[in-house]
Coordinates of C-alpha atoms in Angstrom, one line a residue:
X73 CA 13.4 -5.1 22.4
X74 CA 10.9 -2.8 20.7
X75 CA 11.6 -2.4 16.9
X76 CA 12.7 1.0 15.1
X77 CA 10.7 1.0 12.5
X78 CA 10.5 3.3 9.5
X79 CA 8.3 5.6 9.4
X80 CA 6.4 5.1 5.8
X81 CA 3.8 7.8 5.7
X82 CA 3.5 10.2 2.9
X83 CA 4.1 13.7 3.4
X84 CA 2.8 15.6 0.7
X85 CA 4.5 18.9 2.0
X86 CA 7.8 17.4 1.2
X87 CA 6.7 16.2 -2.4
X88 CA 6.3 17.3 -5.5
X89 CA 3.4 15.9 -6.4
X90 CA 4.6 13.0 -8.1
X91 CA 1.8 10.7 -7.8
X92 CA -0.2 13.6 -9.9
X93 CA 1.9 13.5 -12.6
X94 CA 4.0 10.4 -12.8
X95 CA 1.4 7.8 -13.2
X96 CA -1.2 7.7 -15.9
X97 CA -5.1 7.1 -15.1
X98 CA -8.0 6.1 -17.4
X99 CA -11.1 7.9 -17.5
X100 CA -13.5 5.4 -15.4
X101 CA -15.5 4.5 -12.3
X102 CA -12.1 5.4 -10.4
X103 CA -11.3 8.3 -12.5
X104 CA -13.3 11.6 -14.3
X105 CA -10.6 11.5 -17.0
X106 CA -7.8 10.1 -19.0
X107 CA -4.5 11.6 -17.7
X108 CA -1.2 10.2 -19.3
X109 CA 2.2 9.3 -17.6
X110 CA 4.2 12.4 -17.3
X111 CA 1.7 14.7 -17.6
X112 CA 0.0 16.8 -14.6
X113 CA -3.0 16.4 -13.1
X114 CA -5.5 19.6 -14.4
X115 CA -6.1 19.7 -10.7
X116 CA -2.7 19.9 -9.2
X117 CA -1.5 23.3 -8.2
X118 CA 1.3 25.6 -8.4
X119 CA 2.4 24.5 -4.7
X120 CA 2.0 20.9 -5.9
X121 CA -1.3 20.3 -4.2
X122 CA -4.4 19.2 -5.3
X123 CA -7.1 21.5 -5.4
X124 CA -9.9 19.4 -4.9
X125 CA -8.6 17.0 -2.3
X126 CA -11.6 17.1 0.1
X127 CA -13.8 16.6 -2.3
X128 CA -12.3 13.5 -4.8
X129 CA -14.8 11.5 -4.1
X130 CA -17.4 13.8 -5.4
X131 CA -15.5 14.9 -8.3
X132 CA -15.0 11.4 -9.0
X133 CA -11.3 11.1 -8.5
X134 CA -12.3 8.1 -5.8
X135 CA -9.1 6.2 -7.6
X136 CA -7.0 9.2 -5.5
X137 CA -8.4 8.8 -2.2
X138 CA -7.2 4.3 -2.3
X139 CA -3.6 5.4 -3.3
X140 CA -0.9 5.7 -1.3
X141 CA 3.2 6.3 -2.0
X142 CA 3.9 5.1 1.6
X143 CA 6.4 8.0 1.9
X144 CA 8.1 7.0 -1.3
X145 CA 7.3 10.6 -2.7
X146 CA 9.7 12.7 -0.2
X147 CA 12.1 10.3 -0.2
X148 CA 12.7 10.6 -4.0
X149 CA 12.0 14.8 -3.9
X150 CA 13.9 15.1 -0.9
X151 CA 16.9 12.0 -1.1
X152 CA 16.9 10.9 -4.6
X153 CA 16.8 14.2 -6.0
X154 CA 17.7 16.6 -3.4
X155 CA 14.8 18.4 -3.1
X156 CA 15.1 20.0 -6.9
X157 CA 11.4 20.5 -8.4
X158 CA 10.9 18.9 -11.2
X159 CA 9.2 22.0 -13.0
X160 CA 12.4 24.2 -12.3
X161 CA 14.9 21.6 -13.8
X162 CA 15.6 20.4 -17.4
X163 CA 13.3 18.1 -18.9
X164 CA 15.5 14.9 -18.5
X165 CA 15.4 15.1 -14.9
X166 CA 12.0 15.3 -14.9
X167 CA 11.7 12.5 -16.8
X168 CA 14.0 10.5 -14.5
X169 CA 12.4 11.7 -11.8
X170 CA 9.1 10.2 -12.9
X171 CA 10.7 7.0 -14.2
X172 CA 12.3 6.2 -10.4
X173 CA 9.1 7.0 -8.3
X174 CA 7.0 3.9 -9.3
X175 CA 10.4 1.9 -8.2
X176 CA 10.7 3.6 -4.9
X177 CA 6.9 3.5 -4.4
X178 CA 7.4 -0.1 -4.8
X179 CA 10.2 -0.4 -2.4
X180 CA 8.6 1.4 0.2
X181 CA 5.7 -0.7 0.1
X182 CA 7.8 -3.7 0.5
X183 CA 9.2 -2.0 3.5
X184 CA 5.8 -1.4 4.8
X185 CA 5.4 -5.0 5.1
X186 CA 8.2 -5.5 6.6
X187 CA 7.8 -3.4 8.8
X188 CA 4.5 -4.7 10.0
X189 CA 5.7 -8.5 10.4
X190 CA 8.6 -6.9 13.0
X191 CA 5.9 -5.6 14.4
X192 CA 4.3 -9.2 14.9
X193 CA 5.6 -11.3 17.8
X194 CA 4.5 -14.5 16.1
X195 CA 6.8 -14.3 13.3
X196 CA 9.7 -14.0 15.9
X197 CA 11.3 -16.9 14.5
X198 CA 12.5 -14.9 11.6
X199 CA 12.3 -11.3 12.9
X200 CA 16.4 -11.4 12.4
X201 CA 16.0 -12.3 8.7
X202 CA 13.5 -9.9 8.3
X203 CA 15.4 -7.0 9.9
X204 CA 18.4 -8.0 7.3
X205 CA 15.9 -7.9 4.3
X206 CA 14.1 -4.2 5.5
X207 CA 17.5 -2.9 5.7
X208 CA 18.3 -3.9 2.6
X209 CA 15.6 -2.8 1.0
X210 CA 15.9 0.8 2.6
X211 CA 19.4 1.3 1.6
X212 CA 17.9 0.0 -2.1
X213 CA 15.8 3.0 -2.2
X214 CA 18.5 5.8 -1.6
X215 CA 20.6 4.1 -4.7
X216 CA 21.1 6.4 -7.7
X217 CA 18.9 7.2 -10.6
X218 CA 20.7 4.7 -13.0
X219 CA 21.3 2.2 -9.9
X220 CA 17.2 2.3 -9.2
X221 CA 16.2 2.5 -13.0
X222 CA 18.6 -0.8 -13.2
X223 CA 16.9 -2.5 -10.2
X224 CA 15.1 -5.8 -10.9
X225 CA 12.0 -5.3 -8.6
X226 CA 10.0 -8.3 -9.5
X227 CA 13.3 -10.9 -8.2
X228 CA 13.5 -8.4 -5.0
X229 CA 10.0 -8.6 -4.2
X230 CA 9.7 -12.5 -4.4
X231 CA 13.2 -12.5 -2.4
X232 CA 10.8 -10.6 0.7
X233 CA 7.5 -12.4 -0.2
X234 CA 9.2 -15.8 0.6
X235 CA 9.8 -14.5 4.6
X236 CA 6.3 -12.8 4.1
X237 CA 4.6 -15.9 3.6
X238 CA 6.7 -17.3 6.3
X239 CA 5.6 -14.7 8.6
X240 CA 1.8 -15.7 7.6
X241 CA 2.5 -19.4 7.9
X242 CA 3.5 -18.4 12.0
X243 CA 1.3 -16.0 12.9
X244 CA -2.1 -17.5 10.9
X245 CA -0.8 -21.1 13.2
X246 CA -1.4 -19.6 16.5
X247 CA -5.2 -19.0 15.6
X248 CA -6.3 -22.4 16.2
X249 CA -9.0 -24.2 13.9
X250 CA -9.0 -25.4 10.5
X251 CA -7.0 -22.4 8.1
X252 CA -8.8 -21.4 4.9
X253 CA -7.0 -21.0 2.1
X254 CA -8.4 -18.5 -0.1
X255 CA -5.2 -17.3 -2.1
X256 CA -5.8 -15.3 -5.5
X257 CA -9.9 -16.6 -4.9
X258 CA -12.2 -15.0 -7.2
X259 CA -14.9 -14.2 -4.5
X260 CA -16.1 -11.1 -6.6
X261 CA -19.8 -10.2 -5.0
X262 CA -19.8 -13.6 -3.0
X263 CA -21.9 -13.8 -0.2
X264 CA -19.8 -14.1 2.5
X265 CA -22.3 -12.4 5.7
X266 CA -21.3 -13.7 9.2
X267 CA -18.2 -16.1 7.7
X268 CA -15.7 -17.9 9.8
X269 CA -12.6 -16.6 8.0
X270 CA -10.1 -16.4 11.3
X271 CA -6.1 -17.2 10.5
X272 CA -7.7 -17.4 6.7
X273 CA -5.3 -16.9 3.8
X274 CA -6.6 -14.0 1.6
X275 CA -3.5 -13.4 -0.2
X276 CA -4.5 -11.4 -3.6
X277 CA -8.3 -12.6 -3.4
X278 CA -11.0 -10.5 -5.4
X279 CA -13.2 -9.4 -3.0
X280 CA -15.0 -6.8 -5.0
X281 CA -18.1 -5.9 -3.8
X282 CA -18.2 -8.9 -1.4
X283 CA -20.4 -9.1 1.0
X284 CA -18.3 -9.3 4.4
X285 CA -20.8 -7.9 6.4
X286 CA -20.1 -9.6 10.6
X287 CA -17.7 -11.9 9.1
X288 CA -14.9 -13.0 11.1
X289 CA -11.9 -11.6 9.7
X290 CA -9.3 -12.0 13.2
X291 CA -6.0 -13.0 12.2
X292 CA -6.5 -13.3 8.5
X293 CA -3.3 -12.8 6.0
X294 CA -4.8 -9.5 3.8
X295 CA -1.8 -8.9 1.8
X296 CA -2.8 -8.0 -1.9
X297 CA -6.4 -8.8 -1.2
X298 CA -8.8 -6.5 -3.5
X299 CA -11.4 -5.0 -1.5
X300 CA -12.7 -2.4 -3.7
X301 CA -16.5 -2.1 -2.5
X302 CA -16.8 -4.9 0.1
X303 CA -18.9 -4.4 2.7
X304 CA -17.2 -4.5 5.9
X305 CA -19.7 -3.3 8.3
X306 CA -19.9 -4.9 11.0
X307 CA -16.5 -7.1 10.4
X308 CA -14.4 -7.9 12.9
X309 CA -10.3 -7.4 11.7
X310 CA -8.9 -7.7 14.9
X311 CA -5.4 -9.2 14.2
X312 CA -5.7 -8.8 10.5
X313 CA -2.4 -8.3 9.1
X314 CA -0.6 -7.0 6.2
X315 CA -3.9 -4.9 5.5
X316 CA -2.7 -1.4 3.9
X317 CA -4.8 1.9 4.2
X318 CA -5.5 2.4 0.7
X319 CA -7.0 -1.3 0.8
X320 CA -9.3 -0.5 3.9
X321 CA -10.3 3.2 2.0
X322 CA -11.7 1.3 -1.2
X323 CA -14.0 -0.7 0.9
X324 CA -16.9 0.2 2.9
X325 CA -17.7 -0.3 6.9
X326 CA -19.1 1.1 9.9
X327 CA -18.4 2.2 13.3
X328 CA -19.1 -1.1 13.9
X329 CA -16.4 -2.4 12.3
X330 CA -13.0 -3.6 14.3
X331 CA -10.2 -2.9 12.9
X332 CA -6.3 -3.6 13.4
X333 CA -3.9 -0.9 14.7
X334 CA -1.9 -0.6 12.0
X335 CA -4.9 1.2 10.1
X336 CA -7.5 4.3 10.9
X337 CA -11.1 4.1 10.3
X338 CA -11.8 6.1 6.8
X339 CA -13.8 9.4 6.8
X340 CA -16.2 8.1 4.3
X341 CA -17.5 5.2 6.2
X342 CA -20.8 5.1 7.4
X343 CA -21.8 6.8 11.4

């Protein structure tokens, strides 16, 4: 039976452009200047856009274009909040309302993955315990303010990665060969051109400017894996799981590169 799935995608028209002013950022490679928590963006605008979203990159705002609420933003403008600005209420719920988002945004990324191992006929084994822990985990996110600001997110998120490492344990098994396990590795700038890394565990492994360049990537667990500036070109991901967007947007590629379904090609990749 085919799964329904949530749909996770952020839809800016129905926020309030919470990610520009509920997180803080640092001036650095990723960011043109220091912004605190709770205070908005100088380039968000009166209709809670940003001004200069097709051009982050060169503004240097590249820290903008690897983010991504995974719909977590509507759900608290529109569900959590029902759909009061936060400019046009009293300060306190504006405060609130920027203390809940990172726990939704959390949430929602949990139920990203969740998501994608349903979507993964390997891990049928455990599908029915992973349907439990999605809904779950959705009916967590439309929980009051004090109910979400009470919510211990750490114990939840080791309660789902114990089926998501489940779910990698089944799927990385049906790839055949000997499994490399390169969880949490620091491979920051290694060499890696042309590598065998099929059903490979890159849980959390710094891959910072690594150079990935026609390696072998099928069927290899992504999940947490920093990719800022690796060099993809030429990869092949077919099969790759639990690889997120904004993962895929900080590194670099090609047309060349094969990718899994569950993620686009990004604009500023390489012809």
């Amino acid at each position: 039976m085919q799964e329904q799935l949530i749909d996770l995608s952020g839809d800016c028209a129905r926020c309030f452009g919470l990610c520009c002013v509920a997180l803080p950022f640092t001036a650095s490679a990723d960011f043109a200047r220091d912004k605190p928590a709770g205070t908005p963006c100088p380039n968000l605008q009166d209709d809670h856009r940003c001004g200069i979203h097709a051009k982050l990159r060169v503004e240097d705002y590249t820290g903008c274009t690897v983010y991504d609420c995974f719909g977590a933003g509507q759900k608290v403008s529109q569900v959590t909040f029902g759909g009061r600005d936060w400019r046009a209420g009293p300060r306190e719920d504006a405060r609130r309302m920027f203390d809940v988002f990172p726990v939704v945004r959390q949430l929602h990324e949990l139920l990203w993955y969740l998501n994608e191992a349903l979507t993964l006929p390997a891990a049928r084994p455990v599908h029915a315990d992973l349907r439990r822990l999605l809904e779950r985990t959705d009916a967590l996110t439309r929980g009051t303010t004090d109910e979400l600001a009470a919510l211990d997110v750490p114990a939840h998120r080791q309660e789902v990665n114990v089926l998501l490492l489940r779910t990698s344990e089944l799927v990385r098994a049906g790839m055949g060969g000997k499994k490399k396990n390169r969880r949490g590795a620091d491979l920051m700038g290694a060499r890696l051109k042309g590598a065998d890394l099929r059903g490979a565990s890159l849980r959390g492994a710094y891959l910072i400017a690594a150079d990935l360049t026609g390696a072998d990537l099928r069927g290899a667990d992504l999940i947490g894996a920093d990719l800022r500036d690796a060099d993809l070109t030429g990869a092949d991901l077919t099969g790759a799981f639990f690889l997120t967007q904004p993962q895929l947007n900080a590194a670099r590629g090609s047309a060349g590169t094969r990718l899994p379904d569950s993620v686009t090609r990004p604009g500023h990749w390489t012809a």
